[in-house]
């Protein structure tokens, strides 16, 4: 029998328990700090904006008086833009991810593409605005329209979706892929019936992040010509449009104090739309989630 | 597997709905409103964010009168506005400074003819904090000394020996703004402004206001409306131009121009091709010149003397046909 030195073990355990507690405290503090700032932000926005947030605010067009100003044009514009960004960015993004993960040969070339996509996710958004201006507005002659704005935003969020979808596809266990091949399924059948369903939750998480970014961006849309004041709703893909962040940005810059409250009300509407979008995505994700 | 099929069905439904919503009615409006009894077509306005509130007030009322006319107002800045305007993409371009030489050349190259319309005035206000008890007025030369780089004056005592031995903190709008352009023209005269840790630049004038009000050694400048809203915490300085007396900005001194050189005009430029060919542009121009004074005062700027608007209106009339 080996002699167990109780004393020594106790001494060592004390150190480990201490370290454990210190780390626990550290992680708890990180979470709390984030939450405190979030709560402060929400509190400030709520107390400032709630007074101006009413049905009139949601259904009115911009006006020169703070009490009459509304976000209707921006709200509809933002929703229509998401209706363009979501299909374009998801189809292109997930398609790219499937190709890179499942079809492309793993060589230096794909690695090079890979790194570039990851870098694109960090390019300042204004650069995408300039790209959209030269390519969609001028070269494709789309003009300063909803379609040009939506396509520009699709490009902006594409890298985020590609990277997230790749990560999700890669994390599908190879046993089930091989099982599918073993049963005689073709590559496409495997992708459609095995890989995509398994990767769906991860892809959706990336999509939520991407669309949240698209709905909150201002700078690139100013470049591609989103209006600040508009009294009609877009009636086609080639109409003029405005979006919520541009209206909010305009209100925050005004000298009169009441406009700050109008801006806060606008931020509240934006947050509500964002929450609603995320709720839909979480619902879909939970419904189709399957863990391996 | 079945789940995924359901999902695919669901998502394609959502997509289709989205596309349908986005496409709803490809009709669009006729570009040139022609019929006599009601105006239609579109008017596109871009340019200075300083002028934007006046334009918003004008287009808001105009839209009530003529709901069939599609008006859009952008605010991509005086320079950004001219970039589009000189290509003939917009009908009006707002500016808080006159059109620049290179912008004139661009317009000429693209065959864009335009007319400058003065719609209101603003007093570029030079302010310090209410806590500052030593400065009440400055001459333009002193301003040059304070703001331009390389003259060695970094403390208030360098400007006037009676003033405290404290570093001057500068708050200025960003270099892209029309407001900075105007200040550059009358004070800096294209010499570089002081930079570094004692200079704060911001595109948001409210940030400048917050910075100046809490620091007795700070000085900065922005539009009169921002001073007026923060009168309680800011002190506006009288400005002495040359041999004259120091004048503070008030609606009167801004309007009659005695607040020199900082009583600055706010412009909009109208594309003469649009003016001639589009009835709605002609109609809006007339509406604008008749109501700009009221709109300007409503949003915190200063109206021009009444006859100025009439003069500009009369000058435009012969161009109509």
XYZ file of C-alpha atoms in Angstrom:
613
model
C 0.000 0.000 0.000
C 1.229 3.392 -0.864
C 1.106 5.823 1.976
C -1.321 8.648 1.245
C -0.073 11.915 2.627
C -3.337 13.465 3.737
C -1.686 16.721 4.724
C -0.021 17.217 1.395
C -3.205 16.522 -0.518
C -5.199 18.938 1.597
C -2.611 21.614 0.962
C -2.775 21.098 -2.788
C -6.531 20.919 -2.870
C -6.797 24.235 -1.103
C -4.831 25.870 -3.908
C -7.020 24.330 -6.591
C -10.244 25.305 -4.862
C -8.963 28.828 -4.476
C -8.053 29.061 -8.168
C -11.438 27.653 -9.051
C -13.201 30.297 -6.998
C -11.063 33.134 -8.367
C -11.811 32.122 -11.943
C -15.473 31.707 -11.207
C -15.532 35.221 -9.781
C -13.701 36.557 -12.816
C -16.125 35.048 -15.307
C -19.084 36.168 -13.230
C -17.669 39.702 -13.214
C -17.280 39.662 -17.014
C -20.902 38.708 -17.443
C -22.075 41.285 -14.913
C -20.095 44.121 -16.495
C -21.626 43.393 -19.892
C -25.100 43.159 -18.414
C -24.721 46.366 -16.405
C -23.847 48.378 -19.496
C -26.662 46.774 -21.452
C -29.097 47.591 -18.652
C -27.845 51.186 -18.436
C -28.246 51.594 -22.169
C -31.736 50.152 -22.153
C -32.711 52.241 -19.148
C -31.523 55.465 -20.746
C -33.142 54.743 -24.089
C -36.373 53.669 -22.423
C -36.697 56.683 -20.127
C -35.855 59.058 -22.980
C -37.846 57.448 -25.718
C -40.946 55.964 -24.141
C -42.756 59.313 -24.078
C -42.479 59.664 -27.837
C -43.175 56.046 -28.660
C -46.813 55.798 -29.673
C -48.822 54.652 -32.651
C -48.459 58.091 -34.223
C -44.697 57.779 -34.124
C -44.793 54.437 -35.894
C -47.253 55.464 -38.594
C -46.000 58.988 -39.368
C -43.573 60.285 -41.950
C -40.755 62.672 -40.973
C -41.865 66.092 -39.825
C -40.132 69.282 -38.744
C -41.852 69.184 -35.325
C -40.598 66.604 -32.791
C -44.150 65.717 -31.660
C -45.243 64.904 -35.202
C -42.139 63.199 -36.509
C -42.430 59.491 -37.199
C -40.397 56.552 -38.341
C -42.883 54.875 -40.701
C -40.823 55.415 -43.866
C -37.710 54.094 -42.143
C -39.452 51.108 -40.596
C -40.946 49.925 -43.874
C -37.715 50.729 -45.703
C -35.677 48.650 -43.243
C -38.094 45.702 -43.459
C -38.077 45.768 -47.269
C -34.312 45.933 -47.238
C -34.104 42.878 -44.994
C -36.491 41.162 -47.416
C -33.816 41.692 -50.086
C -30.740 41.062 -47.934
C -31.977 37.829 -46.337
C -32.564 35.738 -49.491
C -29.594 37.152 -51.421
C -27.071 36.857 -48.592
C -28.289 33.477 -47.313
C -28.388 31.806 -50.728
C -25.000 33.182 -51.779
C -23.440 32.714 -48.359
C -24.579 29.157 -47.685
C -23.843 28.210 -51.310
C -20.280 29.484 -50.932
C -19.857 27.635 -47.658
C -21.122 24.329 -49.140
C -18.785 24.683 -52.089
C -15.745 25.484 -49.991
C -16.394 22.750 -47.438
C -17.764 19.923 -49.549
C -16.756 20.358 -53.185
C -13.574 22.421 -53.401
C -10.225 20.658 -53.277
C -8.299 21.522 -50.162
C -5.310 23.247 -51.644
C -3.455 26.536 -51.292
C -5.925 28.267 -53.533
C -8.967 27.465 -51.364
C -6.962 28.384 -48.291
C -6.235 31.747 -49.903
C -9.931 32.311 -50.643
C -10.733 31.244 -47.102
C -8.418 33.830 -45.538
C -9.770 36.534 -47.797
C -13.348 35.833 -46.821
C -12.404 36.025 -43.175
C -10.643 39.331 -43.770
C -13.638 40.712 -45.658
C -15.707 40.304 -42.503
C -13.519 42.973 -40.904
C -13.487 45.530 -43.716
C -15.012 48.880 -42.607
C -18.602 49.140 -43.750
C -18.030 52.415 -45.578
C -15.817 50.542 -48.047
C -18.805 48.387 -48.983
C -20.746 51.610 -49.485
C -18.174 52.791 -52.020
C -18.177 49.381 -53.709
C -21.975 49.470 -53.922
C -21.853 52.984 -55.336
C -19.452 52.127 -58.160
C -20.843 48.678 -58.937
C -24.594 48.660 -58.295
C -25.437 52.350 -58.612
C -23.242 53.260 -61.566
C -22.054 50.150 -63.433
C -25.342 48.249 -63.226
C -27.228 51.549 -63.466
C -29.552 50.724 -60.608
C -29.411 54.308 -59.348
C -30.009 55.326 -55.749
C -32.675 52.694 -55.231
C -33.869 50.169 -52.682
C -32.437 47.344 -54.770
C -28.963 48.923 -54.916
C -29.046 49.513 -51.154
C -30.232 45.972 -50.437
C -27.578 44.379 -52.629
C -24.863 46.521 -51.040
C -25.954 45.383 -47.604
C -26.048 41.772 -48.813
C -22.383 42.049 -49.782
C -21.605 43.612 -46.415
C -23.030 40.699 -44.418
C -22.043 37.919 -46.824
C -18.657 37.123 -45.200
C -20.265 36.711 -41.763
C -22.758 34.193 -43.156
C -20.096 32.313 -45.124
C -17.780 31.948 -42.141
C -20.590 30.891 -39.788
C -22.044 28.421 -42.294
C -18.611 26.897 -42.967
C -18.034 26.478 -39.273
C -21.439 24.829 -38.900
C -20.938 22.483 -41.840
C -17.492 21.511 -40.601
C -18.865 20.580 -37.198
C -21.232 17.958 -38.630
C -19.688 14.639 -37.475
C -18.052 12.749 -40.318
C -19.563 9.428 -39.136
C -23.038 10.426 -40.239
C -21.734 11.748 -43.554
C -19.897 8.499 -44.148
C -22.959 6.538 -43.121
C -24.932 8.402 -45.758
C -22.326 7.667 -48.440
C -22.258 4.093 -47.222
C -25.956 3.799 -47.909
C -25.266 4.810 -51.487
C -26.366 8.451 -51.270
C -24.813 10.878 -53.711
C -22.949 13.962 -52.585
C -25.890 16.258 -53.194
C -28.267 13.892 -51.406
C -25.907 13.817 -48.459
C -25.613 17.584 -48.370
C -29.325 18.152 -48.633
C -30.590 15.411 -46.328
C -27.790 15.036 -43.808
C -25.352 17.916 -43.676
C -27.638 20.922 -44.050
C -30.220 19.811 -41.492
C -27.466 19.124 -38.997
C -25.725 22.428 -39.720
C -28.909 24.476 -39.702
C -28.724 25.812 -36.123
C -25.186 27.103 -36.671
C -26.098 28.655 -40.014
C -29.078 30.383 -38.441
C -26.954 31.809 -35.631
C -24.640 33.366 -38.209
C -27.618 34.650 -40.147
C -29.111 36.316 -37.080
C -25.841 38.153 -36.448
C -25.559 39.140 -40.101
C -29.101 40.453 -40.485
C -28.855 42.315 -37.184
C -25.834 44.058 -38.572
C -27.596 44.859 -41.837
C -30.554 46.482 -40.101
C -28.328 48.691 -37.942
C -25.873 50.020 -40.528
C -25.911 53.685 -41.572
C -22.737 54.762 -43.317
C -22.795 52.587 -46.469
C -26.432 53.461 -47.093
C -25.746 57.183 -46.963
C -23.141 56.595 -49.680
C -25.499 54.587 -51.891
C -28.095 57.319 -51.527
C -30.718 56.344 -48.943
C -32.889 59.389 -48.314
C -33.189 61.136 -44.959
C -36.680 62.555 -45.399
C -39.223 60.764 -47.540
C -42.991 61.146 -47.620
C -43.919 58.089 -49.661
C -43.237 54.388 -49.199
C -41.142 52.539 -51.754
C -43.520 51.052 -54.317
C -40.990 48.985 -56.251
C -37.469 47.629 -56.027
C -36.346 50.701 -57.942
C -37.879 53.270 -55.601
C -36.163 55.698 -53.312
C -36.063 54.537 -49.733
C -34.889 55.372 -46.263
C -34.007 53.181 -43.293
C -34.350 53.560 -39.532
C -30.670 54.148 -38.626
C -30.422 57.076 -41.041
C -33.459 58.739 -39.523
C -32.155 58.139 -36.004
C -28.737 59.515 -36.954
C -30.367 62.635 -38.354
C -32.411 63.198 -35.187
C -29.450 62.817 -32.826
C -27.596 65.589 -34.657
C -30.321 68.195 -34.150
C -29.724 71.115 -31.770
C -33.117 71.017 -29.989
C -33.253 68.653 -27.033
C -36.630 67.077 -27.910
C -35.060 65.492 -30.980
C -32.878 63.380 -28.686
C -36.058 61.851 -27.294
C -37.413 61.262 -30.784
C -34.132 59.532 -31.613
C -34.455 57.372 -28.491
C -37.975 56.371 -29.550
C -36.556 55.459 -32.960
C -33.892 53.304 -31.314
C -36.631 51.539 -29.342
C -38.493 50.679 -32.549
C -35.256 49.416 -34.073
C -34.592 47.271 -30.997
C -38.107 45.842 -31.075
C -37.789 44.894 -34.748
C -34.404 43.347 -34.006
C -35.802 41.352 -31.085
C -38.679 40.167 -33.234
C -36.341 39.049 -36.020
C -34.141 37.203 -33.569
C -37.147 35.575 -31.952
C -38.235 34.164 -35.308
C -34.748 32.817 -35.941
C -34.495 31.270 -32.482
C -37.908 29.680 -32.969
C -36.868 28.143 -36.280
C -33.585 27.015 -34.791
C -35.195 25.300 -31.818
C -37.767 23.647 -34.001
C -35.193 22.066 -36.268
C -32.364 21.574 -33.843
C -30.892 18.081 -33.711
C -27.811 17.345 -31.695
C -25.336 14.660 -32.615
C -35.178 14.883 -42.670
C -38.844 15.670 -42.734
C -38.058 18.580 -40.507
C -35.670 19.956 -43.028
C -38.247 19.689 -45.791
C -40.651 21.649 -43.644
C -38.009 24.223 -43.006
C -37.198 24.546 -46.686
C -40.872 25.017 -47.445
C -41.272 27.572 -44.679
C -38.220 29.560 -45.627
C -39.054 29.644 -49.304
C -42.512 30.884 -48.386
C -40.977 33.648 -46.285
C -38.641 34.575 -49.123
C -41.451 34.667 -51.640
C -43.493 36.873 -49.354
C -40.555 39.181 -48.966
C -39.933 39.435 -52.664
C -43.629 39.965 -53.337
C -43.744 42.713 -50.749
C -40.690 44.343 -52.266
C -42.080 44.114 -55.780
C -45.647 45.149 -54.996
C -46.563 47.354 -57.909
C -43.710 47.885 -60.327
C -45.496 50.937 -61.677
C -43.350 53.857 -60.510
C -44.306 57.449 -61.248
C -44.114 59.337 -64.498
C -40.974 61.466 -64.377
C -42.385 64.656 -65.758
C -45.634 65.683 -64.188
C -47.544 67.312 -66.996
C -51.205 67.795 -66.271
C -52.263 71.294 -65.327
C -54.574 70.749 -62.398
C -52.395 68.480 -60.269
C -48.658 68.136 -60.002
C -46.898 64.786 -59.921
C -43.436 63.401 -60.635
C -40.494 63.528 -58.299
C -38.137 66.053 -56.764
C -34.795 64.893 -55.451
C -32.844 67.018 -53.017
C -29.459 66.294 -51.473
C -26.676 68.183 -49.731
C -25.740 69.888 -46.489
C -26.983 68.429 -43.221
C -26.961 71.989 -41.827
C -29.553 73.068 -44.384
C -31.494 69.795 -44.074
C -33.887 70.904 -41.280
C -35.052 73.889 -43.368
C -35.619 71.648 -46.381
C -37.428 69.088 -44.261
C -39.765 71.772 -42.940
C -40.390 73.038 -46.485
C -40.927 69.657 -48.110
C -43.164 68.522 -45.246
C -45.613 71.350 -45.848
C -45.242 71.083 -49.610
C -46.070 67.380 -49.496
C -49.313 68.197 -47.682
C -50.255 70.550 -50.518
C -49.136 68.223 -53.322
C -49.153 64.645 -52.054
C -48.742 63.364 -55.622
C -45.227 64.759 -55.890
C -42.596 62.345 -54.586
C -40.076 64.392 -52.663
C -36.911 62.895 -51.233
C -34.374 64.806 -49.176
C -30.949 63.310 -48.493
C -28.280 64.728 -46.213
C -24.912 63.595 -47.498
C -23.191 66.915 -46.794
C -22.475 70.014 -48.910
C -19.651 68.269 -50.783
C -21.439 64.933 -51.175
C -24.500 66.758 -52.466
C -22.525 68.666 -55.098
C -20.904 65.439 -56.261
C -24.324 64.165 -57.354
C -25.664 67.552 -58.385
C -22.823 68.280 -60.786
C -23.549 64.982 -62.534
C -27.142 66.056 -62.976
C -28.505 63.397 -60.616
C -30.397 65.724 -58.286
C -32.732 68.673 -58.763
C -31.576 70.667 -55.745
C -28.328 70.685 -53.799
C -28.237 72.265 -50.361
C -25.021 73.865 -49.214
C -23.758 75.737 -46.177
C -21.006 77.282 -48.325
C -20.849 78.560 -51.910
C -20.046 76.064 -54.670
C -16.285 75.478 -55.046
C -14.219 76.072 -58.176
C -13.663 72.363 -58.885
C -17.360 71.672 -58.411
C -18.179 74.435 -60.908
C -15.823 72.802 -63.389
C -17.415 69.397 -62.880
C -20.855 70.902 -63.532
C -19.611 72.573 -66.675
C -18.010 69.368 -67.916
C -21.287 67.510 -67.481
C -23.334 70.316 -68.996
C -25.198 71.031 -65.775
C -26.495 74.590 -65.524
C -27.587 75.791 -62.127
C -28.661 78.821 -60.154
C -27.640 79.694 -56.609
C -30.519 80.524 -54.268
C -29.961 81.970 -50.809
C -32.663 80.651 -48.509
C -31.614 81.626 -44.985
C -28.799 82.829 -42.783
C -26.952 81.285 -39.915
C -24.591 82.926 -37.458
C -21.511 80.826 -36.966
C -21.231 81.253 -33.216
C -17.879 81.343 -31.413
C -18.531 80.116 -27.890
C -16.826 79.436 -24.590
C -18.165 77.897 -21.401
C -20.303 79.931 -18.982
C -17.558 79.122 -16.455
C -15.105 81.177 -18.487
C -15.030 84.622 -16.857
C -12.223 86.314 -18.775
C -13.168 86.342 -22.486
C -16.165 88.285 -23.764
C -15.049 89.290 -27.214
C -12.339 88.442 -29.706
C -11.071 90.003 -32.888
C -10.663 87.989 -36.067
C -6.862 88.325 -35.669
C -7.068 86.836 -32.184
C -9.163 83.981 -33.546
C -6.495 83.347 -36.176
C -3.905 83.225 -33.423
C -5.994 80.802 -31.390
C -6.921 78.405 -34.176
C -4.072 78.348 -36.719
C -1.150 76.067 -36.184
C 2.471 77.056 -35.875
C 2.283 80.527 -34.307
C 3.301 79.386 -30.834
C 0.132 80.623 -29.117
C -1.156 77.677 -27.084
C -2.258 79.397 -23.863
C -4.860 82.038 -23.181
C -2.077 84.260 -21.812
C -0.393 84.150 -25.236
C -3.443 85.889 -26.707
C -3.831 88.488 -23.968
C -1.335 88.754 -21.069
C -4.205 89.468 -18.667
C -5.794 86.120 -19.342
C -4.879 82.980 -17.341
C -1.846 80.857 -18.036
C -3.973 77.898 -19.179
C -3.880 75.812 -22.334
C -6.573 76.600 -24.914
C -8.777 73.621 -25.746
C -10.217 73.753 -29.269
C -13.540 72.162 -30.283
C -14.285 72.198 -33.983
C -16.603 70.493 -36.475
C -14.879 67.875 -38.654
C -12.925 68.922 -41.722
C -15.564 67.595 -44.141
C -18.324 69.841 -42.909
C -19.453 72.985 -44.682
C -19.262 74.759 -41.325
C -15.540 74.032 -41.102
C -15.117 75.101 -44.746
C -16.652 78.467 -43.932
C -14.513 78.950 -40.832
C -11.480 77.915 -42.845
C -12.220 80.556 -45.432
C -12.721 83.516 -43.114
C -10.350 82.665 -40.253
C -7.788 80.025 -41.119
C -7.438 81.103 -44.755
C -6.240 77.636 -45.748
C -3.527 77.522 -43.105
C -3.745 74.321 -41.059
C -5.673 74.337 -37.815
C -4.049 73.317 -34.543
C -4.079 69.586 -34.003
C -3.262 67.135 -31.274
C -4.442 66.445 -27.762
C -5.927 69.896 -27.200
C -8.111 69.797 -30.296
C -11.362 67.846 -30.478
C -13.042 67.317 -33.845
C -16.551 65.947 -34.108
C -19.169 65.623 -36.809
C -21.834 65.869 -34.129
C -22.216 69.445 -32.903
C -23.898 68.206 -29.728
C -20.572 66.594 -28.792
C -18.843 69.964 -29.186
C -21.472 71.599 -26.990
C -20.939 69.041 -24.193
C -17.165 69.426 -24.415
C -17.125 73.206 -24.258
C -19.715 73.735 -21.529
C -17.741 71.784 -18.930
C -14.306 73.298 -19.574
C -13.540 76.964 -18.769
C -10.512 76.890 -21.088
C -12.346 75.566 -24.111
C -13.392 77.470 -27.225
C -15.273 76.249 -30.258
C -17.688 77.152 -33.027
C -20.895 75.863 -34.598
C -24.245 77.038 -35.947
C -26.319 79.591 -34.031
C -29.111 77.080 -33.302
C -26.760 74.937 -31.208
C -25.738 77.963 -29.132
C -29.348 79.105 -28.760
C -30.412 75.688 -27.413
C -27.609 75.715 -24.831
C -27.643 79.371 -23.808
C -27.649 78.409 -20.119
C -24.281 76.723 -20.206
C -22.489 78.516 -23.059
C -21.278 82.075 -23.521
C -21.234 83.448 -27.040
C -18.415 85.864 -27.898
C -18.665 89.222 -29.598
C -16.549 89.307 -32.746
C -14.577 92.331 -33.874
C -13.827 92.431 -37.586
C -11.080 94.914 -38.486
C -11.794 98.363 -37.010
C -15.443 97.737 -36.200
C -17.084 97.174 -32.845
C -17.450 93.712 -31.356
C -20.817 92.256 -32.380
C -22.606 89.270 -30.861
C -24.815 87.032 -32.963
C -28.531 87.740 -32.592
C -31.247 87.204 -35.188
C -30.984 90.924 -36.051
C -27.196 91.131 -36.411
C -27.168 87.898 -38.392
C -29.931 89.054 -40.711
C -28.528 92.519 -41.447
C -24.994 91.156 -41.793
C -23.437 93.321 -39.045
C -22.303 90.101 -37.346
C -19.409 89.950 -39.738
C -17.648 87.862 -40.939
C -19.647 85.014 -39.382
C -23.126 85.786 -40.628
C -23.142 83.120 -43.292
C -25.681 82.459 -46.025
C -27.265 79.034 -46.481
C -27.898 78.025 -50.057
C -29.693 75.647 -52.256
C -28.683 75.233 -55.884
C -31.335 74.430 -58.441
C -30.624 72.495 -61.628
C -31.870 74.751 -64.428
C -32.662 71.863 -66.746
C -35.001 70.415 -64.119
C -36.375 73.875 -63.496
C -37.247 74.342 -67.137
C -38.517 70.854 -67.861
C -40.224 69.734 -64.679
C -43.274 71.606 -63.579
C -43.056 70.268 -60.031
C -39.491 71.594 -59.630
C -40.593 75.014 -60.821
C -43.546 74.974 -58.483
C -41.468 73.857 -55.506
C -38.834 76.527 -56.178
C -41.509 79.169 -56.015
C -43.008 77.636 -52.890
C -39.572 77.466 -51.302
C -38.678 81.099 -51.926
C -42.032 82.191 -50.532
C -41.816 80.087 -47.367
C -38.108 79.629 -46.654
C -37.992 82.510 -44.148
C -40.717 81.012 -41.987
C -39.262 77.507 -42.256
C -35.785 78.752 -41.321
C -37.016 80.468 -38.168
C -39.042 77.439 -37.205
C -35.929 75.253 -37.096
C -33.632 77.793 -35.443
C -32.075 79.721 -38.322
C -32.562 83.321 -39.404
C -34.699 84.475 -42.324
C -33.415 86.802 -45.011
C -35.044 90.210 -45.363
C -38.386 89.669 -47.152
C -37.397 91.519 -50.322
C -34.409 89.221 -50.860
C -36.699 86.287 -51.545
C -38.826 88.310 -53.938
C -35.731 89.503 -55.823
C -34.552 85.930 -56.344
C -38.030 84.882 -57.408
C -38.237 87.690 -59.946
C -34.808 86.833 -61.289
C -35.896 83.222 -61.890
C -39.214 83.951 -63.595
C -37.816 84.725 -67.065
C -35.933 81.391 -67.034
C -39.137 79.387 -66.826
C -39.628 79.003 -70.561
